[in-house]
Tab-separated table of C-alpha atoms in Angstrom:
chain	number	residue	atom	x	y	z
A	1	MET	CA	0.000	0.000	0.000
A	2	HIS	CA	1.328	3.368	-0.933
A	3	PHE	CA	1.383	6.334	1.410
A	4	LEU	CA	0.617	9.384	-0.679
A	5	SER	CA	1.825	12.900	-0.136
A	6	LYS	CA	-1.193	15.139	0.412
A	7	SER	CA	-1.958	18.813	-0.187
A	8	LEU	CA	-3.516	20.550	2.787
A	9	ILE	CA	-6.514	22.801	2.288
A	10	ALA	CA	-7.701	24.975	5.150
A	11	CYS	CA	-11.461	24.670	5.480
A	12	ALA	CA	-12.183	26.839	8.494
A	13	LEU	CA	-10.046	29.098	10.651
A	14	LEU	CA	-11.156	30.393	14.013
A	15	SER	CA	-9.197	33.293	15.616
A	16	ALA	CA	-5.873	32.946	17.439
A	17	GLY	CA	-4.365	30.088	19.397
A	18	VAL	CA	-5.255	27.474	16.804
A	19	SER	CA	-4.356	23.790	16.732
A	20	ALA	CA	-4.376	21.533	13.676
A	21	ALA	CA	-6.153	18.200	13.183
A	22	ASN	CA	-3.969	16.385	10.642
A	23	ALA	CA	-5.488	13.694	8.452
A	24	GLY	CA	-4.338	10.074	8.564
A	25	VAL	CA	-6.394	8.596	5.734
A	26	VAL	CA	-4.470	6.212	3.472
A	27	ILE	CA	-5.401	5.568	-0.162
A	28	GLY	CA	-4.727	2.077	-1.492
A	29	GLY	CA	-2.801	3.071	-4.608
A	30	THR	CA	-1.152	5.897	-6.512
A	31	ARG	CA	-3.338	5.432	-9.591
A	32	VAL	CA	-6.315	3.465	-10.853
A	33	ILE	CA	-6.158	1.553	-14.137
A	34	TYR	CA	-9.752	0.961	-15.233
A	35	ASP	CA	-9.857	-2.269	-17.236
A	36	GLY	CA	-12.365	-1.841	-20.056
A	37	ASN	CA	-13.088	-5.578	-19.920
A	38	LYS	CA	-14.674	-5.123	-16.504
A	39	LYS	CA	-17.847	-3.408	-15.339
A	40	GLU	CA	-16.087	-1.400	-12.645
A	41	SER	CA	-12.824	-0.640	-10.895
A	42	SER	CA	-12.157	0.039	-7.228
A	43	ILE	CA	-9.793	1.590	-4.699
A	44	SER	CA	-9.579	1.232	-0.928
A	45	VAL	CA	-9.592	4.047	1.632
A	46	ASN	CA	-8.292	3.241	5.104
A	47	ASN	CA	-8.400	5.270	8.335
A	48	PRO	CA	-5.625	4.240	10.768
A	49	ASP	CA	-6.151	7.491	12.684
A	50	THR	CA	-8.169	7.901	15.879
A	51	THR	CA	-10.271	10.656	14.295
A	52	PRO	CA	-13.372	9.864	12.204
A	53	TYR	CA	-13.431	11.404	8.718
A	54	LEU	CA	-16.049	12.372	6.200
A	55	ILE	CA	-14.817	11.092	2.832
A	56	GLN	CA	-15.911	12.768	-0.395
A	57	SER	CA	-14.807	11.384	-3.767
A	58	TRP	CA	-15.311	12.462	-7.363
A	59	VAL	CA	-13.753	12.230	-10.829
A	60	GLU	CA	-12.951	15.275	-12.943
A	61	THR	CA	-11.450	16.045	-16.331
A	62	LEU	CA	-7.792	17.010	-16.675
A	63	ASN	CA	-8.560	20.728	-16.894
A	64	GLY	CA	-10.936	20.575	-13.938
A	65	GLY	CA	-13.559	22.543	-15.845
A	66	ALA	CA	-17.323	22.284	-15.939
A	67	GLU	CA	-17.281	19.275	-18.262
A	68	LYS	CA	-18.576	16.244	-16.412
A	69	ALA	CA	-16.387	13.154	-16.237
A	70	PRO	CA	-18.149	9.947	-17.392
A	71	PHE	CA	-17.656	8.069	-14.119
A	72	ILE	CA	-19.761	7.401	-11.032
A	73	ILE	CA	-18.203	6.670	-7.629
A	74	THR	CA	-20.080	4.618	-5.045
A	75	PRO	CA	-20.314	5.755	-2.337
A	76	PRO	CA	-19.464	9.385	-3.190
A	77	LEU	CA	-19.795	10.557	0.429
A	78	TYR	CA	-19.476	8.532	3.634
A	79	ARG	CA	-18.141	8.481	7.193
A	80	LEU	CA	-14.989	6.513	7.894
A	81	ASP	CA	-14.425	5.756	11.576
A	82	LYS	CA	-11.088	4.877	13.151
A	83	ASP	CA	-9.475	1.609	12.045
A	84	GLN	CA	-12.063	1.193	9.298
A	85	GLN	CA	-11.612	0.604	5.585
A	86	ASN	CA	-13.991	1.212	2.719
A	87	VAL	CA	-13.751	0.195	-0.929
A	88	GLU	CA	-14.928	2.769	-3.448
A	89	ARG	CA	-16.419	1.438	-6.683
A	90	ILE	CA	-15.735	3.379	-9.882
A	91	VAL	CA	-18.190	2.754	-12.717
A	92	LEU	CA	-18.003	4.052	-16.285
A	93	ALA	CA	-21.243	5.903	-17.015
A	94	GLY	CA	-20.588	7.228	-20.506
A	95	ALA	CA	-18.793	6.611	-23.783
A	96	LEU	CA	-15.010	6.804	-24.131
A	97	PRO	CA	-12.704	6.050	-27.089
A	98	GLN	CA	-12.083	2.342	-27.519
A	99	ASP	CA	-8.852	2.670	-29.512
A	100	LYS	CA	-6.776	4.585	-26.949
A	101	GLU	CA	-6.480	5.261	-23.231
A	102	SER	CA	-8.226	8.190	-21.537
A	103	LEU	CA	-6.932	10.066	-18.488
A	104	TYR	CA	-8.938	11.660	-15.650
A	105	TRP	CA	-8.342	12.791	-12.066
A	106	LEU	CA	-9.743	10.859	-9.112
A	107	ASN	CA	-10.139	13.150	-6.091
A	108	ILE	CA	-10.558	11.869	-2.534
A	109	LYS	CA	-11.101	14.463	0.180
A	110	ALA	CA	-10.898	13.568	3.881
A	111	ILE	CA	-12.633	15.993	6.258
A	112	PRO	CA	-11.912	15.361	9.963
A	113	ALA	CA	-14.683	15.382	12.547
A	114	ALA	CA	-14.842	18.735	14.356
A	115	PRO	CA	-13.417	18.554	17.895
A	116	ARG	CA	-15.620	19.892	20.650
A	117	LYS	CA	-13.488	22.904	21.491
A	118	ASP	CA	-13.002	26.416	20.253
A	119	ASN	CA	-10.061	27.962	18.410
A	120	THR	CA	-9.522	24.947	16.175
A	121	LEU	CA	-8.250	24.789	12.611
A	122	GLN	CA	-9.953	22.012	10.688
A	123	ILE	CA	-7.888	20.654	7.824
A	124	ALA	CA	-9.366	18.849	4.835
A	125	VAL	CA	-6.849	16.697	2.982
A	126	LYS	CA	-7.469	16.196	-0.734
A	127	THR	CA	-5.581	13.468	-2.561
A	128	ARG	CA	-5.619	13.516	-6.358
A	129	ILE	CA	-4.505	10.472	-8.333
A	130	LYS	CA	-4.662	9.459	-11.977
A	131	LEU	CA	-7.575	7.420	-13.282
A	132	ILE	CA	-6.634	5.809	-16.587
A	133	TYR	CA	-9.312	4.102	-18.658
A	134	ARG	CA	-7.802	1.269	-20.699
A	135	PRO	CA	-10.269	-0.070	-23.280
A	136	ALA	CA	-10.724	-3.791	-23.819
A	137	ALA	CA	-8.886	-3.625	-27.156
A	138	LEU	CA	-5.697	-2.647	-25.291
A	139	LYS	CA	-5.767	-5.477	-22.768
A	140	GLY	CA	-2.217	-6.664	-22.139
A	141	VAL	CA	-0.589	-3.525	-23.524
A	142	ILE	CA	2.351	-2.371	-21.385
A	143	PRO	CA	3.306	1.328	-21.732
A	144	GLU	CA	6.920	0.556	-20.799
A	145	GLU	CA	7.282	-1.574	-23.927
A	146	LEU	CA	6.121	1.309	-26.142
A	147	ALA	CA	8.187	4.078	-24.547
A	148	ASP	CA	10.886	4.025	-27.230
A	149	LYS	CA	8.301	5.124	-29.797
A	150	LEU	CA	8.217	8.608	-28.225
A	151	THR	CA	9.927	11.336	-30.263
A	152	TRP	CA	11.683	14.398	-28.856
A	153	GLN	CA	12.524	17.838	-30.212
A	154	ARG	CA	13.365	21.300	-28.964
A	155	SER	CA	10.697	24.008	-29.072
A	156	GLY	CA	12.139	27.319	-27.881
A	157	ASN	CA	13.164	26.921	-24.255
A	158	GLN	CA	11.172	23.721	-23.968
A	159	ILE	CA	11.455	20.113	-24.965
A	160	GLN	CA	8.495	18.660	-26.842
A	161	VAL	CA	7.669	14.985	-26.614
A	162	THR	CA	5.226	13.421	-29.071
A	163	ASN	CA	3.382	10.219	-28.265
A	164	PRO	CA	2.295	8.237	-31.360
A	165	THR	CA	1.056	5.325	-29.242
A	166	ASN	CA	-2.444	4.652	-27.918
A	167	VAL	CA	-1.468	4.695	-24.218
A	168	VAL	CA	-0.807	7.433	-21.659
A	169	MET	CA	2.897	7.849	-20.905
A	170	ASN	CA	3.515	8.966	-17.310
A	171	PHE	CA	7.040	10.217	-16.680
A	172	ASN	CA	9.015	9.586	-13.526
A	173	GLU	CA	11.885	11.735	-14.771
A	174	ILE	CA	13.388	13.277	-17.910
A	175	ASN	CA	17.036	14.295	-18.287
A	176	VAL	CA	18.715	16.201	-21.113
A	177	ASN	CA	22.512	16.028	-21.256
A	178	GLY	CA	22.471	14.750	-17.689
A	179	LYS	CA	20.394	17.642	-16.350
A	180	LYS	CA	17.062	16.758	-14.788
A	181	LEU	CA	13.896	18.557	-15.886
A	182	GLU	CA	11.516	19.875	-13.259
A	183	ASP	CA	7.751	19.320	-13.124
A	184	VAL	CA	7.466	16.601	-15.745
A	185	SER	CA	4.108	14.845	-15.927
A	186	TYR	CA	2.612	12.879	-18.832
A	187	VAL	CA	1.862	12.865	-22.534
A	188	LEU	CA	-1.508	11.680	-23.827
A	189	PRO	CA	-2.031	9.194	-26.681
A	190	GLY	CA	-1.612	10.779	-30.114
A	191	ALA	CA	-0.627	14.106	-28.555
A	192	SER	CA	2.397	16.184	-27.567
A	193	ALA	CA	3.526	17.720	-24.285
A	194	ARG	CA	6.136	20.367	-23.503
A	195	PHE	CA	8.405	20.773	-20.487
A	196	GLU	CA	10.847	23.538	-19.591
A	197	LEU	CA	14.492	22.854	-20.385
A	198	PRO	CA	17.142	23.471	-17.713
A	199	LYS	CA	19.173	26.643	-18.202
A	200	GLY	CA	22.067	26.216	-20.583
A	201	VAL	CA	20.618	23.120	-22.248
A	202	SER	CA	19.586	23.357	-25.879
A	203	SER	CA	19.842	19.849	-27.327
A	204	GLY	CA	21.530	16.525	-26.841
A	205	ALA	CA	20.977	13.134	-25.251
A	206	VAL	CA	17.619	12.454	-23.603
A	207	THR	CA	17.086	9.836	-20.910
A	208	PHE	CA	13.726	9.172	-19.280
A	209	LYS	CA	11.809	6.740	-17.102
A	210	ILE	CA	8.149	5.741	-17.315
A	211	ILE	CA	5.864	5.030	-14.343
A	212	ASN	CA	4.140	1.658	-14.624
A	213	ASP	CA	0.578	0.614	-13.743
A	214	TYR	CA	1.542	-0.016	-10.124
A	215	GLY	CA	3.277	3.305	-9.513
A	216	GLY	CA	6.758	1.835	-9.875
A	217	THR	CA	9.557	3.171	-12.073
A	218	GLY	CA	10.649	1.394	-15.228
A	219	ASN	CA	13.960	1.156	-17.054
A	220	VAL	CA	16.017	4.051	-18.382
A	221	HIS	CA	15.166	4.861	-22.007
A	222	ASN	CA	17.513	6.735	-24.325
A	223	ALA	CA	16.676	9.153	-27.116
A	224	THR	CA	18.067	12.245	-28.836
A	225	MET	CA	16.673	15.728	-29.310
């Protein structure tokens, strides 16, 4: 089980002399791969803390806009007491391309029960992980084995990577001439992505690593720009 780093969001702040209630909810994975051969996918949420939490979960598009994601989570809102675990079911409720993977964000927010005292800062912890829909036609496809199909080129002060494959490529790291790029993320199927080049780097040897379905890091791949 993976312990995820979490971003803290202040929900309510009451005057001076505050104390913080930190969340201890653990999510059972760093990503969800939705197998198109199955009717649903799932992920566990565990509370090893002594504080009860209200758990709210939802799926959103990559840009987080008003467009509704075609997934339903059951249950979307529930109480999770200490030492309890719940399994959230994720069900596809719309149409998605069947010739390539689709990427969404799964959000899980843990809101601690309010303590019965004044001057308390309540902290809601929102964890966001990738939800990748893999259609039935791509069963058995391993992104790691397709990583060498990526092409690289310079675009101004950025490096552009183009993905001609039908799977999402999630990067663990990218290096150009031995210098590591910051804030690398992913490139979608049939699309391109750009990342800032380190200062003083214009072109040269590219090395990169892909994150696999289980959140682990794959082999080093070599390319040129």
